[in-house]
Amino acid sequence: MIDSHAHLNDPQFSADLAEVVARAEQNGVSGIINVGYDLLSSQKAVQLVEEYPGLYAVVGVHPHDAKTWDSSVEQAIADLAAHAEVLAIGESGLDYYYDHSPRDVQQAVFRAQLALARALNLPLVVHSRDAARDTLEILQEFSDVPCVLHCYSGSWEMAREYLKMGHYFSIGGALTFKNADRLRSVISQIPIERMLVETDCPYLAPVPHRGKRNEPAYLALVVRQLAELYNVTVEEAAAITERNTRLFFRINEED
Ligand code: NI
């Protein structure tokens, strides 16, 4: 299994990172993609790649931090992206739930990172919350950039548009929540060939760890729920989602 979206670059892991990585391995997680959310966390994600085998990085600026974006940050992200283990730009997008950065700034920084991904020939990891319409419109302007809709929580109608565009989806602990029947019904309609699994740790721990610090070792709980939804075995769900992750992020089998 590959955890397609983690934040081991988050300070919450600084005290026991080696143990967290070891537990992931013991629980069948052979790859972890650490995603940046600002310049510092992107640098940290790249640094971790050098310290631990099986780790990969995605570099970019989260919509919460869009207000920190300027030409020097853009250049620094582009420089980091040249690293061989950097797989994509992100997480980037729109978050109108928290509105930590002004919406026009979020939109401009989202477009800037899509343009960067296009220029560098890299895919993009999308964060979208309460901004479905604007996210779709902006992604349509960059329809040649392959995207994964991380922690997908949108409607089936929106998912259908993204499927037509060739995009992928990833889902994590939210899928196991008791009150997530609508989400499970949307996800079950998306072909499993377009689905990745993630933890988004330290956030969104799956049941029975909900509310605690999440970590990649819990990924199997997400895969188990996904297997049930798609009526396949846990082994099949693990193999298919790992293959999808390698395809989307262009990770070689030998890596
Ligand atoms: Ni995230």
PDB file of C-alpha atoms and ligand atoms in Angstrom:
ATOM      1  CA  MET A   1       0.000   0.000   0.000  1.00  0.00           C
ATOM      2  CA  ILE A   2       1.063   3.569  -0.610  1.00  0.00           C
ATOM      3  CA  ASP A   3      -0.191   6.436   1.543  1.00  0.00           C
ATOM      4  CA  SER A   4      -0.799   8.933  -1.246  1.00  0.00           C
ATOM      5  CA  HIS A   5      -1.219  11.984   1.006  1.00  0.00           C
ATOM      6  CA  ALA A   6       0.490  12.317   4.387  1.00  0.00           C
ATOM      7  CA  HIS A   7       2.091  15.119   6.351  1.00  0.00           C
ATOM      8  CA  LEU A   8       4.976  13.503   8.215  1.00  0.00           C
ATOM      9  CA  ASN A   9       6.527  16.922   7.608  1.00  0.00           C
ATOM     10  CA  ASP A  10       4.109  18.266  10.245  1.00  0.00           C
ATOM     11  CA  PRO A  11       5.707  19.255  13.592  1.00  0.00           C
ATOM     12  CA  GLN A  12       3.347  16.768  15.322  1.00  0.00           C
ATOM     13  CA  PHE A  13       5.690  14.005  14.104  1.00  0.00           C
ATOM     14  CA  SER A  14       9.007  15.590  14.993  1.00  0.00           C
ATOM     15  CA  ALA A  15       9.396  13.708  18.289  1.00  0.00           C
ATOM     16  CA  ASP A  16       8.780  10.119  17.098  1.00  0.00           C
ATOM     17  CA  LEU A  17       9.079  10.111  13.315  1.00  0.00           C
ATOM     18  CA  ALA A  18      11.339   7.030  13.104  1.00  0.00           C
ATOM     19  CA  GLU A  19       8.797   4.987  15.082  1.00  0.00           C
ATOM     20  CA  VAL A  20       5.908   6.256  12.937  1.00  0.00           C
ATOM     21  CA  VAL A  21       7.735   5.220   9.746  1.00  0.00           C
ATOM     22  CA  ALA A  22       8.608   1.813  11.269  1.00  0.00           C
ATOM     23  CA  ARG A  23       4.971   1.202  12.273  1.00  0.00           C
ATOM     24  CA  ALA A  24       3.852   2.082   8.743  1.00  0.00           C
ATOM     25  CA  GLU A  25       6.193  -0.565   7.320  1.00  0.00           C
ATOM     26  CA  GLN A  26       5.015  -3.153   9.834  1.00  0.00           C
ATOM     27  CA  ASN A  27       1.437  -2.468   8.724  1.00  0.00           C
ATOM     28  CA  GLY A  28       2.057  -2.978   5.022  1.00  0.00           C
ATOM     29  CA  VAL A  29       2.669   0.609   3.929  1.00  0.00           C
ATOM     30  CA  SER A  30       5.652   0.523   1.569  1.00  0.00           C
ATOM     31  CA  GLY A  31       5.441   4.126   0.334  1.00  0.00           C
ATOM     32  CA  ILE A  32       4.444   7.441   1.882  1.00  0.00           C
ATOM     33  CA  ILE A  33       3.936  10.636  -0.108  1.00  0.00           C
ATOM     34  CA  ASN A  34       4.454  13.663   2.135  1.00  0.00           C
ATOM     35  CA  VAL A  35       2.677  16.750   0.912  1.00  0.00           C
ATOM     36  CA  GLY A  36       3.807  20.317   1.546  1.00  0.00           C
ATOM     37  CA  TYR A  37       1.390  23.078   2.520  1.00  0.00           C
ATOM     38  CA  ASP A  38       3.783  26.031   2.596  1.00  0.00           C
ATOM     39  CA  LEU A  39       7.431  26.611   1.725  1.00  0.00           C
ATOM     40  CA  LEU A  40       8.834  25.338   5.027  1.00  0.00           C
ATOM     41  CA  SER A  41       6.776  22.123   5.025  1.00  0.00           C
ATOM     42  CA  SER A  42       7.673  21.560   1.354  1.00  0.00           C
ATOM     43  CA  GLN A  43      11.375  21.859   2.199  1.00  0.00           C
ATOM     44  CA  LYS A  44      10.828  19.469   5.107  1.00  0.00           C
ATOM     45  CA  ALA A  45       9.059  16.938   2.856  1.00  0.00           C
ATOM     46  CA  VAL A  46      12.068  16.915   0.509  1.00  0.00           C
ATOM     47  CA  GLN A  47      14.462  16.628   3.438  1.00  0.00           C
ATOM     48  CA  LEU A  48      12.583  13.538   4.725  1.00  0.00           C
ATOM     49  CA  VAL A  49      13.026  11.818   1.349  1.00  0.00           C
ATOM     50  CA  GLU A  50      16.752  11.936   1.954  1.00  0.00           C
ATOM     51  CA  GLU A  51      16.436  10.503   5.460  1.00  0.00           C
ATOM     52  CA  TYR A  52      14.025   7.584   4.904  1.00  0.00           C
ATOM     53  CA  PRO A  53      13.633   5.106   2.039  1.00  0.00           C
ATOM     54  CA  GLY A  54      10.099   4.735   0.642  1.00  0.00           C
ATOM     55  CA  LEU A  55       9.219   8.378   1.179  1.00  0.00           C
ATOM     56  CA  TYR A  56       8.288  10.798  -1.604  1.00  0.00           C
ATOM     57  CA  ALA A  57       7.456  14.495  -1.628  1.00  0.00           C
ATOM     58  CA  VAL A  58       4.915  16.865  -3.131  1.00  0.00           C
ATOM     59  CA  VAL A  59       5.726  20.577  -2.898  1.00  0.00           C
ATOM     60  CA  GLY A  60       3.407  23.551  -2.918  1.00  0.00           C
ATOM     61  CA  VAL A  61       1.280  26.010  -0.983  1.00  0.00           C
ATOM     62  CA  HIS A  62      -2.125  25.214   0.582  1.00  0.00           C
ATOM     63  CA  PRO A  63      -5.007  27.675   0.017  1.00  0.00           C
ATOM     64  CA  HIS A  64      -4.834  28.524   3.748  1.00  0.00           C
ATOM     65  CA  ASP A  65      -1.333  29.893   3.124  1.00  0.00           C
ATOM     66  CA  ALA A  66      -1.986  31.391  -0.303  1.00  0.00           C
ATOM     67  CA  LYS A  67      -1.270  34.824   1.162  1.00  0.00           C
ATOM     68  CA  THR A  68       2.387  33.766   1.680  1.00  0.00           C
ATOM     69  CA  TRP A  69       2.894  33.176  -2.079  1.00  0.00           C
ATOM     70  CA  ASP A  70       5.185  35.524  -3.976  1.00  0.00           C
ATOM     71  CA  SER A  71       7.764  35.231  -6.747  1.00  0.00           C
ATOM     72  CA  SER A  72      10.516  34.080  -4.368  1.00  0.00           C
ATOM     73  CA  VAL A  73       8.282  31.327  -2.927  1.00  0.00           C
ATOM     74  CA  GLU A  74       7.355  30.303  -6.469  1.00  0.00           C
ATOM     75  CA  GLN A  75      11.039  30.059  -7.422  1.00  0.00           C
ATOM     76  CA  ALA A  76      11.842  28.059  -4.267  1.00  0.00           C
ATOM     77  CA  ILE A  77       8.978  25.611  -4.971  1.00  0.00           C
ATOM     78  CA  ALA A  78      10.166  25.233  -8.579  1.00  0.00           C
ATOM     79  CA  ASP A  79      13.718  24.529  -7.356  1.00  0.00           C
ATOM     80  CA  LEU A  80      12.451  21.885  -4.896  1.00  0.00           C
ATOM     81  CA  ALA A  81      10.370  20.306  -7.661  1.00  0.00           C
ATOM     82  CA  ALA A  82      13.547  19.538  -9.595  1.00  0.00           C
ATOM     83  CA  HIS A  83      14.405  16.914  -6.974  1.00  0.00           C
ATOM     84  CA  ALA A  84      13.933  13.397  -8.393  1.00  0.00           C
ATOM     85  CA  GLU A  85      11.695  12.238  -5.523  1.00  0.00           C
ATOM     86  CA  VAL A  86       9.298  15.183  -5.867  1.00  0.00           C
ATOM     87  CA  LEU A  87       6.281  13.709  -7.619  1.00  0.00           C
ATOM     88  CA  ALA A  88       3.852  16.617  -7.955  1.00  0.00           C
ATOM     89  CA  ILE A  89       2.897  20.176  -7.056  1.00  0.00           C
ATOM     90  CA  GLY A  90       0.476  20.668  -4.143  1.00  0.00           C
ATOM     91  CA  GLU A  91      -1.454  20.695  -2.106  1.00  0.00           C
ATOM     92  CA  SER A  92      -3.023  23.583  -3.877  1.00  0.00           C
ATOM     93  CA  GLY A  93      -6.591  24.707  -4.379  1.00  0.00           C
ATOM     94  CA  LEU A  94      -9.455  26.568  -2.744  1.00  0.00           C
ATOM     95  CA  ASP A  95     -10.796  26.467   0.799  1.00  0.00           C
ATOM     96  CA  TYR A  96     -13.865  28.657   1.279  1.00  0.00           C
ATOM     97  CA  TYR A  97     -14.768  26.877   4.518  1.00  0.00           C
ATOM     98  CA  TYR A  98     -11.974  28.490   6.537  1.00  0.00           C
ATOM     99  CA  ASP A  99     -11.121  31.417   4.219  1.00  0.00           C
ATOM    100  CA  HIS A 100      -7.686  31.787   5.868  1.00  0.00           C
ATOM    101  CA  SER A 101      -6.558  33.659   2.730  1.00  0.00           C
ATOM    102  CA  PRO A 102      -8.769  35.994   0.656  1.00  0.00           C
ATOM    103  CA  ARG A 103     -10.615  34.127  -2.102  1.00  0.00           C
ATOM    104  CA  ASP A 104      -9.148  36.146  -4.974  1.00  0.00           C
ATOM    105  CA  VAL A 105      -5.658  35.402  -3.610  1.00  0.00           C
ATOM    106  CA  GLN A 106      -6.494  31.693  -3.295  1.00  0.00           C
ATOM    107  CA  GLN A 107      -7.652  31.634  -6.914  1.00  0.00           C
ATOM    108  CA  ALA A 108      -4.558  33.452  -8.204  1.00  0.00           C
ATOM    109  CA  VAL A 109      -2.189  31.152  -6.285  1.00  0.00           C
ATOM    110  CA  PHE A 110      -4.097  28.058  -7.433  1.00  0.00           C
ATOM    111  CA  ARG A 111      -3.714  29.197 -11.057  1.00  0.00           C
ATOM    112  CA  ALA A 112      -0.023  30.013 -10.513  1.00  0.00           C
ATOM    113  CA  GLN A 113       0.647  26.496  -9.204  1.00  0.00           C
ATOM    114  CA  LEU A 114      -1.311  24.881 -12.038  1.00  0.00           C
ATOM    115  CA  ALA A 115       0.818  26.892 -14.465  1.00  0.00           C
ATOM    116  CA  LEU A 116       3.942  25.747 -12.627  1.00  0.00           C
ATOM    117  CA  ALA A 117       2.841  22.091 -12.753  1.00  0.00           C
ATOM    118  CA  ARG A 118       2.196  22.480 -16.487  1.00  0.00           C
ATOM    119  CA  ALA A 119       5.605  24.082 -17.068  1.00  0.00           C
ATOM    120  CA  LEU A 120       7.391  21.373 -15.070  1.00  0.00           C
ATOM    121  CA  ASN A 121       5.294  18.557 -16.548  1.00  0.00           C
ATOM    122  CA  LEU A 122       4.144  17.410 -13.106  1.00  0.00           C
ATOM    123  CA  PRO A 123       0.695  16.409 -11.814  1.00  0.00           C
ATOM    124  CA  LEU A 124      -1.078  18.444  -9.130  1.00  0.00           C
ATOM    125  CA  VAL A 125      -2.633  17.528  -5.770  1.00  0.00           C
ATOM    126  CA  VAL A 126      -5.867  19.473  -5.291  1.00  0.00           C
ATOM    127  CA  HIS A 127      -7.393  20.580  -1.997  1.00  0.00           C
ATOM    128  CA  SER A 128     -10.966  21.835  -2.389  1.00  0.00           C
ATOM    129  CA  ARG A 129     -13.448  22.582   0.370  1.00  0.00           C
ATOM    130  CA  ASP A 130     -16.783  24.378  -0.051  1.00  0.00           C
ATOM    131  CA  ALA A 131     -15.483  25.665  -3.389  1.00  0.00           C
ATOM    132  CA  ALA A 132     -16.657  23.004  -5.849  1.00  0.00           C
ATOM    133  CA  ARG A 133     -17.812  25.313  -8.655  1.00  0.00           C
ATOM    134  CA  ASP A 134     -14.718  27.557  -8.706  1.00  0.00           C
ATOM    135  CA  THR A 135     -12.388  24.554  -8.390  1.00  0.00           C
ATOM    136  CA  LEU A 136     -13.960  22.921 -11.436  1.00  0.00           C
ATOM    137  CA  GLU A 137     -13.829  26.152 -13.462  1.00  0.00           C
ATOM    138  CA  ILE A 138     -10.146  26.734 -12.732  1.00  0.00           C
ATOM    139  CA  LEU A 139      -9.224  23.084 -13.397  1.00  0.00           C
ATOM    140  CA  GLN A 140     -11.013  23.350 -16.753  1.00  0.00           C
ATOM    141  CA  GLU A 141      -8.613  26.165 -17.688  1.00  0.00           C
ATOM    142  CA  PHE A 142      -5.736  23.727 -17.096  1.00  0.00           C
ATOM    143  CA  SER A 143      -7.312  20.548 -18.440  1.00  0.00           C
ATOM    144  CA  ASP A 144      -3.917  19.212 -19.578  1.00  0.00           C
ATOM    145  CA  VAL A 145      -2.577  19.072 -15.982  1.00  0.00           C
ATOM    146  CA  PRO A 146      -3.310  15.656 -14.404  1.00  0.00           C
ATOM    147  CA  CYS A 147      -4.933  16.124 -10.980  1.00  0.00           C
ATOM    148  CA  VAL A 148      -5.886  14.118  -7.929  1.00  0.00           C
ATOM    149  CA  LEU A 149      -8.803  15.459  -5.897  1.00  0.00           C
ATOM    150  CA  HIS A 150      -7.486  14.793  -2.401  1.00  0.00           C
ATOM    151  CA  CYS A 151      -9.900  13.875   0.407  1.00  0.00           C
ATOM    152  CA  TYR A 152     -12.746  14.105  -2.077  1.00  0.00           C
ATOM    153  CA  SER A 153     -15.975  15.295  -0.462  1.00  0.00           C
ATOM    154  CA  GLY A 154     -17.887  16.658  -3.460  1.00  0.00           C
ATOM    155  CA  SER A 155     -20.976  15.463  -5.246  1.00  0.00           C
ATOM    156  CA  TRP A 156     -21.309  12.647  -7.774  1.00  0.00           C
ATOM    157  CA  GLU A 157     -22.208  15.222 -10.473  1.00  0.00           C
ATOM    158  CA  MET A 158     -18.899  17.019  -9.864  1.00  0.00           C
ATOM    159  CA  ALA A 159     -16.998  13.706  -9.708  1.00  0.00           C
ATOM    160  CA  ARG A 160     -18.406  12.799 -13.115  1.00  0.00           C
ATOM    161  CA  GLU A 161     -16.934  15.995 -14.599  1.00  0.00           C
ATOM    162  CA  TYR A 162     -13.514  15.183 -13.139  1.00  0.00           C
ATOM    163  CA  LEU A 163     -13.715  11.598 -14.391  1.00  0.00           C
ATOM    164  CA  LYS A 164     -14.339  12.902 -17.912  1.00  0.00           C
ATOM    165  CA  MET A 165     -11.228  15.073 -17.553  1.00  0.00           C
ATOM    166  CA  GLY A 166      -9.174  11.984 -16.606  1.00  0.00           C
ATOM    167  CA  HIS A 167      -8.550  13.036 -13.008  1.00  0.00           C
ATOM    168  CA  TYR A 168      -8.058  10.800  -9.977  1.00  0.00           C
ATOM    169  CA  PHE A 169      -9.558  10.887  -6.473  1.00  0.00           C
ATOM    170  CA  SER A 170      -8.148  10.050  -3.098  1.00  0.00           C
ATOM    171  CA  ILE A 171      -9.955   9.201   0.081  1.00  0.00           C
ATOM    172  CA  GLY A 172      -8.950   8.639   3.697  1.00  0.00           C
ATOM    173  CA  GLY A 173     -10.320   8.273   7.202  1.00  0.00           C
ATOM    174  CA  ALA A 174     -13.502  10.237   6.458  1.00  0.00           C
ATOM    175  CA  LEU A 175     -14.719   7.164   4.577  1.00  0.00           C
ATOM    176  CA  THR A 176     -14.895   5.225   7.863  1.00  0.00           C
ATOM    177  CA  PHE A 177     -16.872   7.838   9.806  1.00  0.00           C
ATOM    178  CA  LYS A 178     -20.270   6.756  11.067  1.00  0.00           C
ATOM    179  CA  ASN A 179     -22.072   9.751   9.533  1.00  0.00           C
ATOM    180  CA  ALA A 180     -20.410   9.410   6.100  1.00  0.00           C
ATOM    181  CA  ASP A 181     -23.145   7.525   4.210  1.00  0.00           C
ATOM    182  CA  ARG A 182     -23.413  10.248   1.535  1.00  0.00           C
ATOM    183  CA  LEU A 183     -19.631  10.207   0.994  1.00  0.00           C
ATOM    184  CA  ARG A 184     -19.583   6.390   0.787  1.00  0.00           C
ATOM    185  CA  SER A 185     -22.361   6.463  -1.777  1.00  0.00           C
ATOM    186  CA  VAL A 186     -20.513   9.039  -3.945  1.00  0.00           C
ATOM    187  CA  ILE A 187     -17.204   7.183  -3.690  1.00  0.00           C
ATOM    188  CA  SER A 188     -18.779   3.824  -4.550  1.00  0.00           C
ATOM    189  CA  GLN A 189     -19.870   5.272  -7.928  1.00  0.00           C
ATOM    190  CA  ILE A 190     -16.329   6.315  -8.876  1.00  0.00           C
ATOM    191  CA  PRO A 191     -14.484   3.526 -10.727  1.00  0.00           C
ATOM    192  CA  ILE A 192     -11.901   1.924  -8.404  1.00  0.00           C
ATOM    193  CA  GLU A 193      -9.324   2.420 -11.201  1.00  0.00           C
ATOM    194  CA  ARG A 194      -9.404   6.160 -10.415  1.00  0.00           C
ATOM    195  CA  MET A 195      -9.149   5.843  -6.643  1.00  0.00           C
ATOM    196  CA  LEU A 196      -6.128   6.386  -4.387  1.00  0.00           C
ATOM    197  CA  VAL A 197      -5.979   5.977  -0.607  1.00  0.00           C
ATOM    198  CA  GLU A 198      -4.464   8.390   1.886  1.00  0.00           C
ATOM    199  CA  THR A 199      -4.325   9.158   5.585  1.00  0.00           C
ATOM    200  CA  ASP A 200      -3.859  12.970   5.447  1.00  0.00           C
ATOM    201  CA  CYS A 201      -2.135  12.369   8.790  1.00  0.00           C
ATOM    202  CA  PRO A 202      -1.932  13.867  11.380  1.00  0.00           C
ATOM    203  CA  TYR A 203      -5.557  14.754  10.507  1.00  0.00           C
ATOM    204  CA  LEU A 204      -8.710  12.678   9.935  1.00  0.00           C
ATOM    205  CA  ALA A 205      -7.771   9.462  11.722  1.00  0.00           C
ATOM    206  CA  PRO A 206     -10.025   6.567  10.670  1.00  0.00           C
ATOM    207  CA  VAL A 207     -12.361   4.802  13.089  1.00  0.00           C
ATOM    208  CA  PRO A 208     -11.490   3.532  15.757  1.00  0.00           C
ATOM    209  CA  HIS A 209      -8.759   6.178  16.101  1.00  0.00           C
ATOM    210  CA  ARG A 210     -11.006   9.113  15.172  1.00  0.00           C
ATOM    211  CA  GLY A 211     -10.032  12.300  17.005  1.00  0.00           C
ATOM    212  CA  LYS A 212      -6.482  11.101  17.758  1.00  0.00           C
ATOM    213  CA  ARG A 213      -3.296  11.812  15.809  1.00  0.00           C
ATOM    214  CA  ASN A 214      -3.478   9.901  12.539  1.00  0.00           C
ATOM    215  CA  GLU A 215      -0.487   8.069  11.018  1.00  0.00           C
ATOM    216  CA  PRO A 216       0.267   5.960   7.910  1.00  0.00           C
ATOM    217  CA  ALA A 217       0.023   2.691   9.900  1.00  0.00           C
ATOM    218  CA  TYR A 218      -3.763   3.201   9.923  1.00  0.00           C
ATOM    219  CA  LEU A 219      -4.050   3.160   6.129  1.00  0.00           C
ATOM    220  CA  ALA A 220      -5.290  -0.451   6.119  1.00  0.00           C
ATOM    221  CA  LEU A 221      -8.473   0.698   7.885  1.00  0.00           C
ATOM    222  CA  VAL A 222      -9.261   2.916   4.897  1.00  0.00           C
ATOM    223  CA  VAL A 223      -8.443   0.147   2.410  1.00  0.00           C
ATOM    224  CA  ARG A 224     -10.705  -2.256   4.298  1.00  0.00           C
ATOM    225  CA  GLN A 225     -13.625   0.180   4.078  1.00  0.00           C
ATOM    226  CA  LEU A 226     -12.937   0.756   0.387  1.00  0.00           C
ATOM    227  CA  ALA A 227     -12.852  -2.999  -0.293  1.00  0.00           C
ATOM    228  CA  GLU A 228     -16.264  -3.333   1.325  1.00  0.00           C
ATOM    229  CA  LEU A 229     -17.687  -0.488  -0.794  1.00  0.00           C
ATOM    230  CA  TYR A 230     -16.397  -1.953  -4.055  1.00  0.00           C
ATOM    231  CA  ASN A 231     -17.109  -5.544  -3.072  1.00  0.00           C
ATOM    232  CA  VAL A 232     -13.528  -6.690  -3.666  1.00  0.00           C
ATOM    233  CA  THR A 233     -11.090  -8.342  -1.271  1.00  0.00           C
ATOM    234  CA  VAL A 234      -8.858  -6.201   0.924  1.00  0.00           C
ATOM    235  CA  GLU A 235      -5.842  -7.538  -1.025  1.00  0.00           C
ATOM    236  CA  GLU A 236      -7.419  -6.496  -4.334  1.00  0.00           C
ATOM    237  CA  ALA A 237      -8.285  -3.028  -3.036  1.00  0.00           C
ATOM    238  CA  ALA A 238      -4.705  -2.618  -1.760  1.00  0.00           C
ATOM    239  CA  ALA A 239      -3.156  -3.788  -5.048  1.00  0.00           C
ATOM    240  CA  ILE A 240      -5.445  -1.720  -7.289  1.00  0.00           C
ATOM    241  CA  THR A 241      -5.058   1.525  -5.322  1.00  0.00           C
ATOM    242  CA  GLU A 242      -1.276   1.052  -5.147  1.00  0.00           C
ATOM    243  CA  ARG A 243      -1.158   0.534  -8.905  1.00  0.00           C
ATOM    244  CA  ASN A 244      -3.299   3.672  -9.428  1.00  0.00           C
ATOM    245  CA  THR A 245      -0.969   5.677  -7.177  1.00  0.00           C
ATOM    246  CA  ARG A 246       2.106   4.514  -9.127  1.00  0.00           C
ATOM    247  CA  LEU A 247       0.418   5.383 -12.404  1.00  0.00           C
ATOM    248  CA  PHE A 248      -0.795   8.812 -11.347  1.00  0.00           C
ATOM    249  CA  PHE A 249       2.448   9.887  -9.652  1.00  0.00           C
ATOM    250  CA  ARG A 250       4.657   8.048 -12.181  1.00  0.00           C
ATOM    251  CA  ILE A 251       6.478   5.987  -9.535  1.00  0.00           C
ATOM    252  CA  ASN A 252       8.556   3.135 -10.977  1.00  0.00           C
ATOM    253  CA  GLU A 253       8.084  -0.374  -9.585  1.00  0.00           C
ATOM    254  CA  GLU A 254      11.801  -0.596  -8.738  1.00  0.00           C
ATOM    255  CA  ASP A 255      11.674   2.493  -6.541  1.00  0.00           C
TER     256      ASP A 255
HETATM  257 NI    NI B   1      -3.379  17.400   3.370  1.00  0.00          NI
END
